[in-house]
Coordinates of C-alpha atoms in Angstrom, one line a residue:
M1 CA 67.8 27.1 7.5
K2 CA 71.0 29.3 6.0
N3 CA 70.2 32.9 6.3
E4 CA 70.0 34.4 2.9
Q5 CA 72.1 37.4 4.2
D6 CA 75.1 35.1 4.3
R7 CA 77.7 35.9 1.7
P8 CA 78.7 33.2 -0.9
G9 CA 81.6 31.4 0.2
Q10 CA 80.2 31.3 3.7
T11 CA 78.3 28.1 5.0
K12 CA 76.8 26.9 8.3
Q13 CA 75.8 23.6 9.2
G14 CA 76.5 22.3 6.0
G15 CA 74.3 24.5 4.0
L16 CA 75.2 25.4 0.6
P17 CA 76.3 29.0 -0.4
A18 CA 73.1 31.3 -0.2
A19 CA 73.2 32.4 -3.9
T20 CA 74.0 29.0 -5.1
R21 CA 71.1 27.2 -3.3
R22 CA 68.7 29.9 -4.3
Q23 CA 69.7 29.6 -7.9
F24 CA 69.6 25.7 -7.9
M25 CA 66.1 25.5 -6.5
G26 CA 64.8 28.2 -8.6
G27 CA 65.9 26.4 -11.7
V28 CA 63.2 23.7 -11.1
G29 CA 61.1 23.7 -14.4
A30 CA 57.8 22.7 -15.8
L31 CA 59.3 19.1 -16.5
V32 CA 59.3 18.2 -12.9
L33 CA 56.6 15.9 -11.9
S34 CA 56.1 15.9 -7.8
A35 CA 56.1 12.6 -6.5
S36 CA 54.2 14.3 -3.5
L37 CA 51.1 14.0 -6.1
L38 CA 51.4 10.1 -6.8
P39 CA 49.0 8.1 -5.2
L40 CA 51.5 5.8 -3.5
D41 CA 52.9 9.1 -1.5
I42 CA 49.6 10.2 -0.7
R43 CA 49.0 6.6 0.9
A44 CA 52.5 6.8 2.3
A45 CA 52.0 10.1 4.2
Y46 CA 49.7 8.9 6.4
A47 CA 52.0 5.8 7.7
A48 CA 55.1 6.7 9.3
P49 CA 58.2 4.8 8.2
K50 CA 58.8 1.3 10.0
Q51 CA 61.2 -1.2 10.2
G52 CA 61.0 -4.6 9.2
G53 CA 60.8 -7.1 6.1
S54 CA 62.7 -7.5 2.9
V55 CA 62.3 -6.4 -0.7
R56 CA 63.7 -7.3 -4.2
F57 CA 64.4 -4.6 -6.7
A58 CA 65.2 -5.2 -10.2
I59 CA 67.8 -3.0 -11.9
N60 CA 68.7 -3.5 -15.7
D61 CA 72.4 -3.1 -16.4
G62 CA 74.5 -5.2 -14.3
A63 CA 77.6 -6.9 -15.6
Q64 CA 79.9 -9.8 -14.9
T65 CA 82.8 -7.0 -14.7
D66 CA 80.9 -5.2 -11.7
S67 CA 83.1 -4.9 -8.5
Y68 CA 83.3 -3.0 -5.3
D69 CA 85.7 -0.8 -6.7
P70 CA 84.4 2.8 -6.7
A71 CA 86.6 3.8 -9.6
T72 CA 84.7 1.6 -12.1
W73 CA 81.1 2.4 -11.4
Q74 CA 79.3 3.6 -14.6
S75 CA 76.3 1.6 -14.5
S76 CA 73.1 2.3 -12.5
F77 CA 73.3 -0.9 -11.1
T78 CA 76.6 -0.6 -9.4
Q79 CA 75.7 3.2 -8.4
V80 CA 72.4 2.2 -6.8
V81 CA 73.7 -0.8 -5.3
F82 CA 77.3 0.0 -4.3
G83 CA 77.4 3.9 -4.4
G84 CA 73.8 4.4 -2.8
T85 CA 73.2 1.3 -0.7
L86 CA 76.5 0.0 0.5
C87 CA 78.5 3.1 0.9
N88 CA 78.1 6.8 1.9
A89 CA 80.0 10.0 0.7
L90 CA 80.6 13.3 2.7
T91 CA 77.2 14.8 1.4
E92 CA 74.4 13.2 -0.3
L93 CA 71.7 14.6 -2.6
A94 CA 68.2 15.0 -0.6
A95 CA 65.0 14.7 -2.3
D96 CA 64.7 18.2 -3.0
G97 CA 68.2 18.2 -4.9
S98 CA 70.0 20.3 -2.3
A99 CA 73.6 18.9 -1.1
V100 CA 73.2 17.9 2.5
P101 CA 75.7 16.1 5.0
D102 CA 76.1 12.5 5.2
L103 CA 79.1 11.3 6.7
A104 CA 80.1 15.0 7.4
E105 CA 77.8 16.7 10.0
S106 CA 78.7 20.0 8.5
F107 CA 81.1 21.8 5.9
S108 CA 82.4 25.3 5.4
A109 CA 84.3 27.3 3.1
S110 CA 87.0 29.8 2.8
D111 CA 85.9 33.2 1.3
D112 CA 87.6 32.5 -2.0
L113 CA 85.9 29.0 -2.0
K114 CA 89.3 27.3 -2.2
V115 CA 89.6 25.6 1.1
W116 CA 86.5 23.6 2.3
T117 CA 86.5 22.0 5.7
F118 CA 84.2 19.0 6.5
K119 CA 83.4 18.0 10.1
L120 CA 82.8 14.0 10.2
R121 CA 79.9 12.8 12.3
A122 CA 81.2 11.5 15.8
D123 CA 81.4 7.6 16.1
L124 CA 81.1 6.6 12.6
Q125 CA 81.8 3.1 12.2
F126 CA 82.5 0.7 9.0
H127 CA 80.5 -2.5 8.7
D128 CA 83.1 -4.3 10.3
G129 CA 83.1 -2.3 13.7
A130 CA 86.2 -0.3 12.8
P131 CA 86.0 3.5 13.3
V132 CA 85.7 5.8 10.5
T133 CA 88.5 8.4 10.5
A134 CA 90.0 11.5 8.4
N135 CA 92.7 9.1 7.2
D136 CA 89.8 6.9 5.5
V137 CA 88.5 9.9 3.7
I138 CA 91.8 11.1 2.6
E139 CA 92.7 7.8 0.9
S140 CA 89.2 7.3 -0.4
F141 CA 89.6 10.7 -2.3
R142 CA 93.4 9.8 -3.3
H143 CA 92.2 6.5 -4.9
H144 CA 90.6 8.7 -7.6
M145 CA 93.6 11.3 -7.8
G146 CA 97.0 11.3 -9.3
P147 CA 98.4 10.8 -13.2
S148 CA 98.1 7.1 -12.8
S149 CA 94.3 7.1 -11.9
S150 CA 91.6 5.4 -14.5
S151 CA 88.7 6.5 -12.2
A152 CA 85.3 7.7 -13.5
A153 CA 85.8 10.6 -11.0
K154 CA 89.3 11.6 -11.7
A155 CA 88.2 14.6 -13.5
L156 CA 86.0 15.7 -10.5
V157 CA 88.8 15.5 -8.2
E158 CA 91.8 16.7 -10.3
A159 CA 91.4 20.4 -8.9
I160 CA 91.9 19.3 -5.2
T161 CA 95.9 20.1 -4.5
D162 CA 95.7 19.0 -1.0
V163 CA 93.4 16.8 1.4
K164 CA 94.6 16.7 5.0
D165 CA 93.7 16.0 8.5
G166 CA 92.4 19.0 10.0
G167 CA 92.2 17.5 13.6
D168 CA 89.3 17.3 16.1
G169 CA 87.4 14.9 12.9
T170 CA 87.9 17.3 10.4
V171 CA 89.1 16.8 6.8
V172 CA 90.4 20.0 5.0
F173 CA 90.4 20.3 1.0
T174 CA 92.4 22.7 -0.9
L175 CA 91.5 23.3 -4.3
S176 CA 93.5 24.8 -7.1
G177 CA 90.6 27.3 -7.7
G178 CA 87.3 28.2 -5.9
N179 CA 84.6 26.0 -6.5
A180 CA 81.0 27.1 -5.5
D181 CA 79.5 23.6 -6.0
F182 CA 82.2 21.6 -4.2
P183 CA 79.4 20.1 -1.6
Y184 CA 77.8 18.7 -4.8
L185 CA 81.0 17.3 -6.1
V186 CA 81.5 15.0 -2.9
S187 CA 78.3 13.6 -3.0
D188 CA 79.3 11.9 -6.2
C189 CA 78.5 8.3 -5.8
H190 CA 82.4 7.4 -6.7
L191 CA 83.7 9.4 -3.9
V192 CA 82.5 7.2 -1.2
V193 CA 84.4 6.4 2.0
M194 CA 86.1 2.9 2.6
P195 CA 88.6 1.7 4.9
A196 CA 92.1 2.9 4.2
K197 CA 95.0 0.5 4.1
A198 CA 98.0 0.7 6.3
G199 CA 100.3 1.5 3.3
G200 CA 98.1 3.6 1.7
G201 CA 95.2 3.1 -0.7
I202 CA 91.8 1.7 0.2
D203 CA 90.6 -1.9 1.0
W204 CA 87.6 -2.0 -1.6
A205 CA 87.7 -5.6 -2.4
R206 CA 85.9 -6.8 0.9
G207 CA 83.0 -4.7 0.2
V208 CA 83.3 -3.2 3.8
A209 CA 82.1 0.3 3.7
T210 CA 79.7 2.6 6.0
G211 CA 76.2 2.3 4.1
P212 CA 72.7 1.4 5.3
Y213 CA 73.1 -2.3 4.4
V214 CA 75.9 -5.0 4.6
I215 CA 76.9 -7.3 1.7
E216 CA 75.5 -10.9 2.3
D217 CA 76.3 -12.4 -1.0
S218 CA 77.3 -10.9 -4.3
Q219 CA 77.2 -12.4 -7.8
P220 CA 78.5 -9.9 -10.6
G221 CA 76.0 -9.7 -13.4
I222 CA 73.2 -11.7 -11.4
A223 CA 72.2 -10.6 -8.0
V224 CA 73.4 -8.8 -4.6
K225 CA 72.0 -9.6 -1.3
M226 CA 72.4 -7.5 1.5
K227 CA 71.3 -7.2 5.3
R228 CA 70.5 -4.0 7.4
N229 CA 73.4 -2.3 9.0
P230 CA 72.5 -2.1 12.9
N231 CA 75.1 0.6 13.5
Y232 CA 74.0 2.9 10.6
H233 CA 74.6 6.6 11.5
K234 CA 71.1 7.8 10.8
P235 CA 68.8 7.0 13.7
G236 CA 65.9 4.5 12.5
Q237 CA 67.3 3.9 9.3
P238 CA 67.2 1.9 7.3
Y239 CA 63.9 0.4 7.4
F240 CA 64.0 -2.8 5.6
D241 CA 65.9 -5.8 7.4
A242 CA 67.1 -7.0 4.2
V243 CA 67.3 -6.1 0.4
E244 CA 68.3 -7.9 -2.6
F245 CA 69.2 -6.5 -6.1
V246 CA 68.8 -8.5 -9.1
N247 CA 69.9 -7.9 -12.6
I248 CA 67.2 -8.2 -15.3
I249 CA 68.0 -6.7 -18.6
D250 CA 64.9 -7.7 -20.5
V251 CA 62.0 -5.4 -20.0
A252 CA 59.4 -8.0 -20.4
A253 CA 61.1 -10.3 -17.9
R254 CA 61.2 -7.5 -15.2
T255 CA 57.6 -6.9 -15.9
N256 CA 56.5 -10.4 -15.6
A257 CA 58.8 -10.9 -12.5
L258 CA 56.9 -7.9 -10.8
L259 CA 53.6 -9.3 -11.8
T260 CA 54.3 -12.6 -10.4
G261 CA 55.6 -11.3 -7.1
E262 CA 59.0 -12.5 -7.8
I263 CA 60.3 -8.8 -7.4
D264 CA 58.7 -5.6 -5.6
Y265 CA 60.5 -3.1 -7.6
M266 CA 61.4 -2.4 -11.5
V267 CA 63.3 0.4 -13.1
D268 CA 62.3 1.6 -16.4
A269 CA 58.8 0.0 -16.9
D270 CA 57.9 -0.8 -20.3
I271 CA 55.9 2.3 -21.5
K272 CA 54.3 0.1 -24.2
T273 CA 52.7 -2.1 -21.6
L274 CA 52.4 0.9 -18.9
K275 CA 48.5 0.5 -19.2
L276 CA 48.6 -3.0 -18.3
L277 CA 50.4 -2.1 -15.1
E278 CA 48.3 0.8 -14.1
R279 CA 45.2 -1.5 -14.2
N280 CA 46.8 -3.8 -11.8
A281 CA 45.4 -2.7 -8.0
E282 CA 48.6 -4.4 -6.5
I283 CA 51.0 -2.1 -8.7
E284 CA 51.9 1.5 -8.5
I285 CA 53.7 3.5 -11.3
S286 CA 56.1 6.2 -10.4
K287 CA 56.8 8.9 -12.8
V288 CA 59.7 11.3 -11.8
S289 CA 61.6 13.7 -13.7
G290 CA 65.3 13.8 -13.2
L291 CA 68.5 14.8 -14.9
R292 CA 68.2 11.7 -17.2
H293 CA 68.8 12.3 -21.2
F294 CA 69.0 10.2 -24.0
S295 CA 71.5 10.9 -26.8
F296 CA 73.0 9.8 -30.0
S297 CA 76.7 10.5 -29.5
M298 CA 78.9 11.2 -32.5
N299 CA 82.8 10.8 -32.2
T300 CA 84.0 14.2 -33.4
A301 CA 87.5 12.7 -33.6
I302 CA 86.4 10.5 -36.5
A303 CA 85.3 11.1 -39.9
P304 CA 82.7 12.1 -41.0
F305 CA 81.9 13.6 -37.6
D306 CA 85.1 15.4 -37.3
N307 CA 83.2 17.8 -39.7
P308 CA 81.1 20.2 -37.8
D309 CA 78.8 20.5 -40.7
V310 CA 78.0 16.9 -40.7
R311 CA 77.2 17.2 -37.2
M312 CA 74.8 19.7 -37.9
A313 CA 73.3 18.0 -40.6
V314 CA 72.7 15.2 -38.6
K315 CA 71.2 17.3 -35.6
Y316 CA 68.6 18.9 -38.2
A317 CA 67.9 15.5 -39.6
I318 CA 66.1 14.0 -36.6
D319 CA 62.4 14.6 -35.7
R320 CA 62.7 14.8 -31.9
D321 CA 58.9 15.1 -31.6
D322 CA 58.2 12.0 -33.4
I323 CA 60.5 10.0 -31.4
V324 CA 59.2 11.4 -28.1
A325 CA 55.5 10.8 -29.5
K326 CA 56.2 7.4 -31.0
A327 CA 59.1 5.7 -29.2
F328 CA 58.6 7.2 -25.8
L329 CA 54.8 7.6 -26.0
G330 CA 55.0 11.0 -24.9
N331 CA 56.9 10.3 -21.6
A332 CA 59.7 12.8 -22.2
K333 CA 60.4 16.2 -23.0
V334 CA 62.2 17.2 -26.4
A335 CA 65.5 18.4 -25.7
N336 CA 67.6 20.8 -28.0
D337 CA 71.2 19.2 -28.2
N338 CA 71.6 20.4 -24.7
P339 CA 72.8 17.8 -21.9
V340 CA 71.7 20.4 -19.1
A341 CA 68.3 19.4 -17.7
P342 CA 65.9 22.2 -17.3
Q343 CA 65.9 22.0 -13.3
I344 CA 69.7 22.4 -13.2
A345 CA 70.7 25.7 -11.9
F346 CA 72.1 28.0 -14.7
A347 CA 70.0 25.8 -17.6
V348 CA 69.1 27.8 -20.8
N349 CA 67.5 26.7 -24.1
P350 CA 70.0 27.8 -26.7
E351 CA 69.0 29.2 -29.8
P352 CA 68.3 28.4 -32.6
V353 CA 66.2 25.5 -31.6
H354 CA 67.2 22.4 -33.5
S355 CA 63.9 21.3 -34.8
Y356 CA 63.5 18.6 -37.9
N357 CA 64.4 20.7 -41.0
I358 CA 65.3 18.9 -44.1
E359 CA 66.7 21.9 -45.7
K360 CA 68.9 22.9 -43.2
A361 CA 70.3 19.1 -42.9
K362 CA 71.0 19.4 -46.7
E363 CA 72.5 22.9 -46.5
H364 CA 74.9 21.7 -43.9
L365 CA 75.8 18.4 -45.9
A366 CA 76.5 20.6 -48.8
K367 CA 78.8 22.8 -46.8
A368 CA 80.6 19.9 -45.9
G369 CA 80.9 18.9 -49.5
L370 CA 78.6 16.1 -49.6
T371 CA 75.2 15.3 -51.1
S372 CA 74.9 12.3 -49.1
V373 CA 76.7 10.3 -46.4
T374 CA 76.2 6.7 -44.7
L375 CA 76.5 6.5 -40.9
D376 CA 76.4 3.1 -38.9
L377 CA 74.6 3.9 -35.6
S378 CA 74.8 1.3 -32.6
V379 CA 72.2 0.6 -30.4
A380 CA 70.7 -1.8 -27.9
E381 CA 67.8 -1.9 -25.5
T382 CA 69.9 -1.0 -22.7
A383 CA 71.3 1.9 -24.6
F384 CA 68.2 3.7 -23.3
P385 CA 64.5 2.2 -23.0
N386 CA 63.2 1.8 -26.6
A387 CA 66.6 3.1 -28.1
I388 CA 66.0 0.8 -31.2
D389 CA 62.6 1.9 -32.1
A390 CA 64.2 5.7 -31.6
A391 CA 66.8 4.7 -33.9
L392 CA 64.5 3.1 -36.7
L393 CA 62.6 6.2 -36.6
F394 CA 65.7 8.4 -36.8
K395 CA 67.0 6.3 -39.8
E396 CA 63.4 7.4 -41.6
H397 CA 63.8 10.8 -40.8
A398 CA 67.3 11.2 -41.6
A399 CA 67.0 9.5 -45.3
K400 CA 65.0 12.5 -46.6
A401 CA 68.1 14.7 -46.2
G402 CA 70.5 12.2 -48.0
I403 CA 71.6 10.8 -44.7
E404 CA 71.6 6.9 -44.8
I405 CA 71.9 5.4 -41.3
N406 CA 72.2 1.8 -40.8
V407 CA 71.0 0.8 -37.3
I408 CA 73.3 -1.8 -35.9
R409 CA 71.5 -4.0 -33.1
E410 CA 74.2 -4.7 -30.4
A411 CA 74.0 -7.1 -27.8
D412 CA 72.7 -5.9 -24.4
D413 CA 75.4 -7.8 -22.7
G414 CA 78.6 -5.9 -22.7
Y415 CA 77.1 -2.8 -24.5
W416 CA 78.7 -0.3 -22.1
D417 CA 82.0 -2.1 -22.1
N418 CA 82.4 -3.1 -25.8
V419 CA 80.3 -0.6 -27.7
W420 CA 80.1 2.6 -25.7
Q421 CA 83.1 4.8 -26.1
H422 CA 84.5 2.1 -28.6
K423 CA 82.1 3.0 -31.7
P424 CA 81.7 6.4 -33.5
F425 CA 77.8 6.6 -33.2
V426 CA 76.1 5.2 -30.3
G427 CA 72.9 5.4 -28.2
V428 CA 73.4 6.6 -24.6
D429 CA 71.3 6.8 -21.3
W430 CA 72.7 9.6 -19.3
L431 CA 71.6 9.8 -15.6
G432 CA 73.1 13.1 -15.4
K433 CA 74.8 15.2 -12.7
P434 CA 73.1 17.7 -10.4
T435 CA 75.3 20.8 -11.4
C436 CA 76.7 22.3 -14.7
D437 CA 80.3 22.0 -13.4
S438 CA 79.9 18.3 -12.5
L439 CA 78.4 17.4 -15.7
F440 CA 80.9 19.2 -17.8
T441 CA 83.8 18.3 -15.9
T442 CA 82.9 14.5 -16.3
T443 CA 81.6 14.4 -19.7
Y444 CA 82.2 17.5 -22.1
A445 CA 85.8 18.8 -21.0
S446 CA 88.3 18.0 -23.3
D447 CA 90.1 15.4 -20.8
A448 CA 86.7 14.2 -19.3
P449 CA 86.7 10.6 -18.7
W450 CA 83.2 10.1 -20.3
N451 CA 83.9 12.3 -23.1
D452 CA 82.4 9.9 -25.6
T453 CA 82.2 12.2 -28.4
A454 CA 85.9 13.3 -28.3
W455 CA 84.9 16.9 -28.5
K456 CA 87.7 19.4 -27.4
N457 CA 87.0 23.1 -27.2
A458 CA 89.4 25.3 -25.7
R459 CA 87.2 28.2 -24.8
F460 CA 84.8 25.7 -23.2
D461 CA 87.5 24.4 -20.9
E462 CA 88.5 28.0 -20.0
L463 CA 84.9 28.8 -19.4
L464 CA 84.8 25.9 -17.3
V465 CA 87.3 26.9 -14.9
L466 CA 86.0 30.3 -14.6
G467 CA 82.5 29.1 -13.8
R468 CA 83.3 27.1 -10.9
A469 CA 85.1 29.8 -9.1
E470 CA 82.7 32.6 -9.8
P471 CA 80.5 33.6 -6.5
D472 CA 78.3 36.0 -8.3
T473 CA 75.3 34.2 -9.9
A474 CA 74.8 36.7 -12.6
K475 CA 78.2 36.0 -14.0
R476 CA 78.0 32.3 -13.5
Q477 CA 74.5 32.4 -15.4
A478 CA 76.7 33.9 -18.3
I479 CA 79.3 31.6 -18.2
Y480 CA 77.2 28.5 -17.9
G481 CA 75.0 29.7 -20.8
E482 CA 78.0 30.4 -23.2
M483 CA 79.0 26.8 -22.6
Q484 CA 75.7 25.3 -23.4
Q485 CA 75.7 27.5 -26.4
L486 CA 78.9 25.8 -27.5
L487 CA 77.7 22.5 -26.9
H488 CA 74.4 23.2 -28.8
D489 CA 76.3 24.6 -31.8
D490 CA 79.4 22.3 -32.0
G491 CA 79.2 19.4 -29.7
G492 CA 78.9 15.9 -30.8
A493 CA 75.8 14.9 -28.4
L494 CA 72.6 14.8 -30.4
V495 CA 70.4 15.1 -27.3
I496 CA 67.0 13.8 -28.1
A497 CA 64.9 14.3 -25.2
Y498 CA 65.0 14.8 -21.3
A499 CA 63.3 11.4 -19.9
L500 CA 61.1 10.4 -16.9
F501 CA 62.3 7.6 -14.5
I502 CA 59.2 5.4 -15.0
D503 CA 59.3 2.7 -12.5
A504 CA 56.9 0.4 -11.1
M505 CA 56.4 -1.4 -7.8
S506 CA 54.3 -3.4 -5.3
K507 CA 51.9 -1.4 -3.3
K508 CA 53.6 -3.0 -0.2
I509 CA 56.7 -0.6 -0.6
A510 CA 56.1 3.0 0.7
H511 CA 58.1 6.2 0.6
G512 CA 58.1 9.9 0.8
T513 CA 58.8 12.2 -2.1
I514 CA 61.1 10.8 -4.5
G515 CA 64.2 12.7 -5.3
N516 CA 64.1 14.3 -8.8
M517 CA 67.6 14.4 -9.7
L518 CA 68.9 10.8 -9.9
Q519 CA 67.5 7.3 -10.5
C520 CA 66.2 5.6 -7.8
D521 CA 65.3 8.3 -5.3
N522 CA 68.7 9.7 -6.2
F523 CA 70.3 6.2 -5.5
R524 CA 69.0 6.0 -2.1
M525 CA 65.8 4.1 -2.0
A526 CA 66.9 1.0 -0.3
E527 CA 67.8 3.4 2.7
R528 CA 64.9 5.9 2.4
W529 CA 61.9 3.3 1.6
W530 CA 59.9 1.1 3.8
L531 CA 57.0 -1.5 3.9
A532 CA 53.7 0.2 4.1

């Protein structure tokens, strides 16, 4: 455990800077639903993990375009199956939300937080038996770097000015500015380590990595079969002999597959039929709060969303309480046009709260020179659970303010390739990021790869650089508070609710406390779970 007396920027045995970790864990709010309170965890606590057996997990957003290239992973299917099961990064998110060593055995930083050194574990091997070297790490990061990169993680690594072999099994990163959250940044599932090619680059096409499971068969958009890695670097893990991930988009089909024993676990249980599953003695329901949030994104570069008063009118024209009650049946917490979940360090709740207010909506429309406006809202069930119901409720709410919303039901297949970031007003399921810096860098900075609102704000970009380099927590709080206020007041994201991960599984599966940051036990369920 790190000594609280240590100065921010000094780390020991892979610990975060003291103030950063304290601030991070102190931000856990009332939304967090401890998995340790769930019946399954109570039962599992009395049974030590054991090896053996196989399971089938059902995810709901795989696509025929899925590949092993970590630069392309944007769905939960690719991030869980490839990022969290096939591969490892230098660090990972533990169940308690902290960034802990994974392929690295430790990490440390210079006093100014600009130089970070990671010590690799000894005797690391890829699935084919080849040793993992510092060069593999270097090329794995360079895969996302440079002006020609189209990686989803490009924004995360742009601050890296140099990455080199430090000798004695170390990799040294030099940054353009200090970054107190760098151990979190390198835990990102895109920044996994794959074998380097002789001439530079990484050999991602073979699907060879370091993870707990090895690819046996992969059919993009359908299923991925994997077997246990006998040379995994974590003693005793993983526990299953084999795992299979199947892509089942339709929630009714996933539910039926679970009830008939075709699968053992499903993401996003249907809240409308949750009572049916809860009555089944062989099934356990898991409800865990994470960083997930549901939004309707407005592209601020396209009329009429280029007018901030139109955006504000839309934000006041939605009754979030009604949507949480009716579309999500209470299984979410009302949000306030702030994508930063309550348990993230430095989270705030900006004022004024954007509650349903028809007069305010009309007032902002009038400021935009309008008495009415018609908007096309594209959604699909894969956009987020019950997105169509939410959109139809929104249509009713907004009509009273003179905002006519045409709800366009898009196809589930190809939604993330053909609709999101292509149409100006869309439903979005955000899995979230563990820090303000990583969230803002990937999604809300002017040049962020996932800036689906096309929002650009010079002050926000300036604060982003200042915030990541600031070691003083009080000053970071002020910086990130101002950034959240800017998003709330001017941004194009209509953030509806912070959601629970509501999954269902056979009671033959056991596990410990489920991580409350990312989906599927912070993407690591295949590694951490076992048969009861």
